[in-house]
PDB file of C-alpha atoms and ligand atoms in Angstrom:
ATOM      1  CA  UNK A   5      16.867  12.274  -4.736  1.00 89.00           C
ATOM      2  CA  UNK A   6      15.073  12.193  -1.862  1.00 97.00           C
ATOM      3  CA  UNK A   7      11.037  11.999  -1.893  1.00 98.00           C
ATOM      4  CA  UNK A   8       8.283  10.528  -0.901  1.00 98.00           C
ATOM      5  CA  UNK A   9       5.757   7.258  -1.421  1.00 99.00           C
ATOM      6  CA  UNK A  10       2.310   6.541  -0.353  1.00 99.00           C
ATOM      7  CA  UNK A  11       2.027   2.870   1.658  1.00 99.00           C
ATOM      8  CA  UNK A  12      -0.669   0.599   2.470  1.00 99.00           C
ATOM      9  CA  UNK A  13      -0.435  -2.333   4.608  1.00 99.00           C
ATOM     10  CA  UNK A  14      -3.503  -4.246   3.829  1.00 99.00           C
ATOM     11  CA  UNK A  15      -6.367  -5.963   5.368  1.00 98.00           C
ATOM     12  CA  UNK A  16      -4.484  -9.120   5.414  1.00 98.00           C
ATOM     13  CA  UNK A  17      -1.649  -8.479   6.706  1.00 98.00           C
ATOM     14  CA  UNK A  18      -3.286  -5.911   9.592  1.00 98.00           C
ATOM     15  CA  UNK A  19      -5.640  -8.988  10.176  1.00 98.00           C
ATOM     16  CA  UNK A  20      -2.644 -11.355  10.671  1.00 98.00           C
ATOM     17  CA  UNK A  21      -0.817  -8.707  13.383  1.00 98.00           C
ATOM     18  CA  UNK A  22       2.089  -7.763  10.406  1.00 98.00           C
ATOM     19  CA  UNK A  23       2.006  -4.487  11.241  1.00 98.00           C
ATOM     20  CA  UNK A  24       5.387  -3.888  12.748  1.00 98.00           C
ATOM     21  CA  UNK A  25       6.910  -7.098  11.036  1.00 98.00           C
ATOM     22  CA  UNK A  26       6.000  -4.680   7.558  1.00 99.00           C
ATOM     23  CA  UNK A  27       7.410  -1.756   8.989  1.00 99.00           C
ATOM     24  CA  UNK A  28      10.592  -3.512   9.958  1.00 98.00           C
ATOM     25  CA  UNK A  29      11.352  -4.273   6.475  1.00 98.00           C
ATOM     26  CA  UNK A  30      10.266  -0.800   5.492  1.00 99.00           C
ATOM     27  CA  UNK A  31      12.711   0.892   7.621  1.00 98.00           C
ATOM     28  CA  UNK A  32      15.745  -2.168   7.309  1.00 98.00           C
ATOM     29  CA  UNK A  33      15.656  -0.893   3.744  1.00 98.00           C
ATOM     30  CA  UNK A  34      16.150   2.500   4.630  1.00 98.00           C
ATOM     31  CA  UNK A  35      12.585   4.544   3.842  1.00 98.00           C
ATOM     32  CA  UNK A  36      11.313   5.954   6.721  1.00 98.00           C
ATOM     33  CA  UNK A  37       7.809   6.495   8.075  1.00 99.00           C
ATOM     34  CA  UNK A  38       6.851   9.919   8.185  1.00 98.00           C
ATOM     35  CA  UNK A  39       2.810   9.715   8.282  1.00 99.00           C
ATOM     36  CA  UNK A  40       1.040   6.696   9.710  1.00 98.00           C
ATOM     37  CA  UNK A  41      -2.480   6.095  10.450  1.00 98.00           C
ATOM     38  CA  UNK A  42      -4.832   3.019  10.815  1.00 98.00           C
ATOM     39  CA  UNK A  43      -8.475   3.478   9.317  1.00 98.00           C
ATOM     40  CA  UNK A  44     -11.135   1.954   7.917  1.00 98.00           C
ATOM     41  CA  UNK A  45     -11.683   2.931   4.273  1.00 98.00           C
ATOM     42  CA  UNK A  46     -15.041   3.614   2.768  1.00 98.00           C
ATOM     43  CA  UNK A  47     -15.805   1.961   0.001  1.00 98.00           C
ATOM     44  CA  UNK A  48     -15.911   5.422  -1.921  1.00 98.00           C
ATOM     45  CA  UNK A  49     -11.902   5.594  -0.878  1.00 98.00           C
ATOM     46  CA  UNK A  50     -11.593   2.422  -1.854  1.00 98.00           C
ATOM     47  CA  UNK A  51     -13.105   2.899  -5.179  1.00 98.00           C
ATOM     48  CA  UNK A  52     -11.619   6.237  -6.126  1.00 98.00           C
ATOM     49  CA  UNK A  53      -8.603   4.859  -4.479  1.00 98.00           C
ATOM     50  CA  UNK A  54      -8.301   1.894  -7.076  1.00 98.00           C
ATOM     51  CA  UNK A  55     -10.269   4.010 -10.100  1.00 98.00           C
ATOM     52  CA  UNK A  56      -7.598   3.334 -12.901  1.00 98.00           C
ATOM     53  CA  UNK A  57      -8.723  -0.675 -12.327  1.00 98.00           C
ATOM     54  CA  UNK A  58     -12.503  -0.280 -12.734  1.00 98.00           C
ATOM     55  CA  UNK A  59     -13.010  -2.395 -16.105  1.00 98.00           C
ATOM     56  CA  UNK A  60     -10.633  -5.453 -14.558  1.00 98.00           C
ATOM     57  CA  UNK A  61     -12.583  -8.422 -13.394  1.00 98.00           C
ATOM     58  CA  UNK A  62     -11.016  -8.438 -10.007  1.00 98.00           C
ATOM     59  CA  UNK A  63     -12.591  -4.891  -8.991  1.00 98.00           C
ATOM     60  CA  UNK A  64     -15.115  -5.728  -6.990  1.00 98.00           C
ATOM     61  CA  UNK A  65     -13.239  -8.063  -5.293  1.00 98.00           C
ATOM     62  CA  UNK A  66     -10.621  -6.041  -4.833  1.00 98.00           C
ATOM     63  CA  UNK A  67     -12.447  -3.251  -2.738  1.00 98.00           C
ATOM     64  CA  UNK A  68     -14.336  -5.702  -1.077  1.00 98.00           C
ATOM     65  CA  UNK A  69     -11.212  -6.587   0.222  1.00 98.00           C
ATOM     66  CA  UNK A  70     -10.003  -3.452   1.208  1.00 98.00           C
ATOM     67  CA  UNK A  71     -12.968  -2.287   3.504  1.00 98.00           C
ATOM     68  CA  UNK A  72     -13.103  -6.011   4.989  1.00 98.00           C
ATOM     69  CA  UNK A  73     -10.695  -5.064   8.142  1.00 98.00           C
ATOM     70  CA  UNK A  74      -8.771  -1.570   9.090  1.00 98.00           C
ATOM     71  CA  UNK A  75      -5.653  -0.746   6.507  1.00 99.00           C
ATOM     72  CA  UNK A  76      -2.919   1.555   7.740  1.00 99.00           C
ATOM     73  CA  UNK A  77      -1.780   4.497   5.414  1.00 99.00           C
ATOM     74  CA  UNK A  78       1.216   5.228   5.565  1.00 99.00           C
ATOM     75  CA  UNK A  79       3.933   7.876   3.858  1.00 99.00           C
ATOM     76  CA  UNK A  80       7.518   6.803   3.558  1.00 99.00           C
ATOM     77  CA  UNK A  81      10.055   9.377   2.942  1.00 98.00           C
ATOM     78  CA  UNK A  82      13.424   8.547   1.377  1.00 98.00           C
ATOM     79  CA  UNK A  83      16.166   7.400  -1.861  1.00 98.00           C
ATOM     80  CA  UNK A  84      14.654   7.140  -4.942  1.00 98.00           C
ATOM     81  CA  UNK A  85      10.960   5.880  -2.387  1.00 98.00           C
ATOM     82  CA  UNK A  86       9.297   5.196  -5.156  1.00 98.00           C
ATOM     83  CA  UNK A  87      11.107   2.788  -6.645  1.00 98.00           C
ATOM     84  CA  UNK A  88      12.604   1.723  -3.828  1.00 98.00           C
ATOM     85  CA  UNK A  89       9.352   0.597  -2.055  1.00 99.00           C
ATOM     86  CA  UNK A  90       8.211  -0.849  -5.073  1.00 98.00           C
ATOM     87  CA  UNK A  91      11.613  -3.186  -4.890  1.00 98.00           C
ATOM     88  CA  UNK A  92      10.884  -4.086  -1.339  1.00 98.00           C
ATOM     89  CA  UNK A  93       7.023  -4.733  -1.909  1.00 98.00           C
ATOM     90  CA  UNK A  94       8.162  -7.071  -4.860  1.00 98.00           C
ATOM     91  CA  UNK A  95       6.319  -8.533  -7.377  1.00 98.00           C
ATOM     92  CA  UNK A  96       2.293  -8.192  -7.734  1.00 98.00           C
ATOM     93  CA  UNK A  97       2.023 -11.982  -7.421  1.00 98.00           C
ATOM     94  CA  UNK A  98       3.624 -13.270  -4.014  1.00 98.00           C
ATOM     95  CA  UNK A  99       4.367 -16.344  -6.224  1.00 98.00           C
ATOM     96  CA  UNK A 100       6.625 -14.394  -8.189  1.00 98.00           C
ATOM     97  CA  UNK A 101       8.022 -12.279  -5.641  1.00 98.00           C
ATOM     98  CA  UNK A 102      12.147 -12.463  -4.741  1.00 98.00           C
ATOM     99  CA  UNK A 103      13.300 -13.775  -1.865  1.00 98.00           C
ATOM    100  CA  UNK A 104      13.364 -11.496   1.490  1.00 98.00           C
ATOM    101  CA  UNK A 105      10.562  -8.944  -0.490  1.00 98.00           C
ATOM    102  CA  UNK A 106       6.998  -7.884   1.854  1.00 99.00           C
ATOM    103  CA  UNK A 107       4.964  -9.757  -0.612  1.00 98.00           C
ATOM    104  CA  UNK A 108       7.136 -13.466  -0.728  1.00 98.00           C
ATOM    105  CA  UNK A 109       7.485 -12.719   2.820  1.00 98.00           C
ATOM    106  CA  UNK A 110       3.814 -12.129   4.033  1.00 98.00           C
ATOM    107  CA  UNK A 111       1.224 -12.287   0.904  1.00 98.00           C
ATOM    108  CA  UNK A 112      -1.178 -14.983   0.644  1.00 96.00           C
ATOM    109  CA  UNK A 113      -2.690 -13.868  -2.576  1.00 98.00           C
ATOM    110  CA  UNK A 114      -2.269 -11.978  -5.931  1.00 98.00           C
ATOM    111  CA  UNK A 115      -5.246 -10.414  -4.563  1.00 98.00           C
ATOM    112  CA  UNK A 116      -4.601 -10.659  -0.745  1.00 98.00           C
ATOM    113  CA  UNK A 117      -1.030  -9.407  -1.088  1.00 98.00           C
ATOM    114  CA  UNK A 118      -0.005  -7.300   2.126  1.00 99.00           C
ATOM    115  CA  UNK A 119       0.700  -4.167   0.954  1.00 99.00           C
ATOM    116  CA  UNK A 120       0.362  -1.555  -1.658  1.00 99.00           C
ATOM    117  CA  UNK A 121       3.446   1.156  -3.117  1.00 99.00           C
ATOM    118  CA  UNK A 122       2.963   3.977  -5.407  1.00 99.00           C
ATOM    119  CA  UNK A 123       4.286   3.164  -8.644  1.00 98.00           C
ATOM    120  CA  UNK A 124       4.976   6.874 -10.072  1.00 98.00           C
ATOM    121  CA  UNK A 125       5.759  10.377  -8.331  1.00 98.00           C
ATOM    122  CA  UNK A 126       2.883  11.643  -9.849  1.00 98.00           C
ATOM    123  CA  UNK A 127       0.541   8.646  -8.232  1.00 98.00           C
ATOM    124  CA  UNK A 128       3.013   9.650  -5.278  1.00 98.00           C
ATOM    125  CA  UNK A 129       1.327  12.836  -4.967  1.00 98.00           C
ATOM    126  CA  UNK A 130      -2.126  11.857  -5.708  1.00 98.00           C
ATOM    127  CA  UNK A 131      -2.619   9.297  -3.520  1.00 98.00           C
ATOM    128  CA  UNK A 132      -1.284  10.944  -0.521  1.00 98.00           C
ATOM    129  CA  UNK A 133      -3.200  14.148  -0.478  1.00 98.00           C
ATOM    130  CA  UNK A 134      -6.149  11.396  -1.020  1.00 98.00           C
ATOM    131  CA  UNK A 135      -5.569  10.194   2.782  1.00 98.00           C
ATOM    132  CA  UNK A 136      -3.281  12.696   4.205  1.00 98.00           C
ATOM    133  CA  UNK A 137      -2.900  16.803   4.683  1.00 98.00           C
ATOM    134  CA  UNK A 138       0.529  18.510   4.660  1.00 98.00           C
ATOM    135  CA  UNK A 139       0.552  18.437   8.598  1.00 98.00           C
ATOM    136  CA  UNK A 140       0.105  15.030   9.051  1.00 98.00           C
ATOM    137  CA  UNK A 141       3.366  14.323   7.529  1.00 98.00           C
ATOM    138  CA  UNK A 142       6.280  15.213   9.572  1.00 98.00           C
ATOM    139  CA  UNK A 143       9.856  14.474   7.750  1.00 94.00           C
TER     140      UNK A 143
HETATM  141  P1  LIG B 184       0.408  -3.509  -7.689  1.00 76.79           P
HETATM  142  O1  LIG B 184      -0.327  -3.443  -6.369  1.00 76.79           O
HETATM  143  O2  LIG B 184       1.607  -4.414  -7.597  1.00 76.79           O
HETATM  144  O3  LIG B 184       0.737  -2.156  -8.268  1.00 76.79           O
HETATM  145  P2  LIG B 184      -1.714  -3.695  -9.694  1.00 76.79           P
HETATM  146  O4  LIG B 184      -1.696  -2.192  -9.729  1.00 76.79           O
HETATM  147  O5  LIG B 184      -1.589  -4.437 -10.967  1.00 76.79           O
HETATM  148  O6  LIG B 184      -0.576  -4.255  -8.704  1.00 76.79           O
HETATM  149  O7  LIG B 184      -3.050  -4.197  -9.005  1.00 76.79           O
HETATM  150  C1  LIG B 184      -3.578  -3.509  -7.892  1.00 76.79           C
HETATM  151  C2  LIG B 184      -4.038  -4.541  -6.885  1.00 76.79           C
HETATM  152  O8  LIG B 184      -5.127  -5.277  -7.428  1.00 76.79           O
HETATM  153  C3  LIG B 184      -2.992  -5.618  -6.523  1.00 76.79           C
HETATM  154  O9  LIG B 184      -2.046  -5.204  -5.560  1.00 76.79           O
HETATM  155  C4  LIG B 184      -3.890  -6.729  -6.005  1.00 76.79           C
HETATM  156  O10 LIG B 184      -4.334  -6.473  -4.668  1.00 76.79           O
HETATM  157  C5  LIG B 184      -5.089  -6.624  -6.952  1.00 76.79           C
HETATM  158  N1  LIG B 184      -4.926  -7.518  -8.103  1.00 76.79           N
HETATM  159  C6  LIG B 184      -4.085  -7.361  -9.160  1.00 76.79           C
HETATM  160  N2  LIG B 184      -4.185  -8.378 -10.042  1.00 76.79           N
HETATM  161  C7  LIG B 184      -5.131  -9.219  -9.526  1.00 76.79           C
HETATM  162  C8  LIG B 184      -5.697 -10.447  -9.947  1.00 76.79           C
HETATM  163  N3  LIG B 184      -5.322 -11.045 -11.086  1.00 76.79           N
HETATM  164  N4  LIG B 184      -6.647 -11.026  -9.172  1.00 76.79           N
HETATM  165  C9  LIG B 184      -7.055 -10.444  -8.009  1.00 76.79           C
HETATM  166  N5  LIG B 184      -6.555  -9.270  -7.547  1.00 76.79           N
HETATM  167  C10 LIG B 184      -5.615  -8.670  -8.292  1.00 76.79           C
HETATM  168 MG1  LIG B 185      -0.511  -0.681  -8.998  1.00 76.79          MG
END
């Protein structure tokens, strides 16, 4: 069935010039990029953005790291996106990550890890009306 994911390539990766190297594997795998936009996030994006992972000891750290340096948002239309993206993100944990997978490929981190998927329709949906409106996203 087709539908749609929300994406974010993060501050390491934008930092490092993996933009398009991200996207390549993105579209290789058959999603395709239907909303796209570089920002900065504001720490109150980044904190409602991330909301579910308040009590974990790596919050701070983690939106610290996502205002550090632009992030591009992104919307990828396609298969099954969802779980689809989620297979070519890989695993949390770059260490664990299979081979040809964003994360083995680019992350440096469990923390630092390139890129963020969506991991239900219903986040799906949330997260993109958080950062995009209905006419931003042309399929
Ligand atoms: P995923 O992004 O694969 O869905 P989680 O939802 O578990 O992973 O975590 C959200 C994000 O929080 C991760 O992508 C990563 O940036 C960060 N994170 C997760 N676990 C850790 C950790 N143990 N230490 C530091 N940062 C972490
Ligand atoms: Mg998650």
């Amino acid at each position: 069935m087709t539908e749609r994911t929300f994406s974010i390539i993060k501050p390491d990766a934008t930092r490092r010039n993996l933009t398009g190297k991200v996207n390549a594997v993105i579209e290789d795998a058959g999603l395709r990029i239907v909303a796209q936009k570089r920002i900065r996030m504001t720490r109150q994006q980044a904190e409602q953005f991330y909301d579910v992972h308040k009590e974990r000891p790596f919050f701070g750290e983690l939106v610290d790291f996502m205002i550090s340096e632009p992030v591009v948002v992104q919307v990828l239309e396609g298969d099954n996106a969802v779980a689809k993206y989620r297979e070519v993100m890989g695993a949390t944990n770059p260490a664990q990550a299979a081979d040809g997978t964003i994360r083995k490929l680019y992350a440096e981190s469990v923390g630092e890890n390139s890129v963020h998927g969506s991991d239900s329709q219903d986040n799906a949906k949330i997260e993109i009306a958080q950062f995009f409106t209905d006419a931003e996203i042309v399929g």
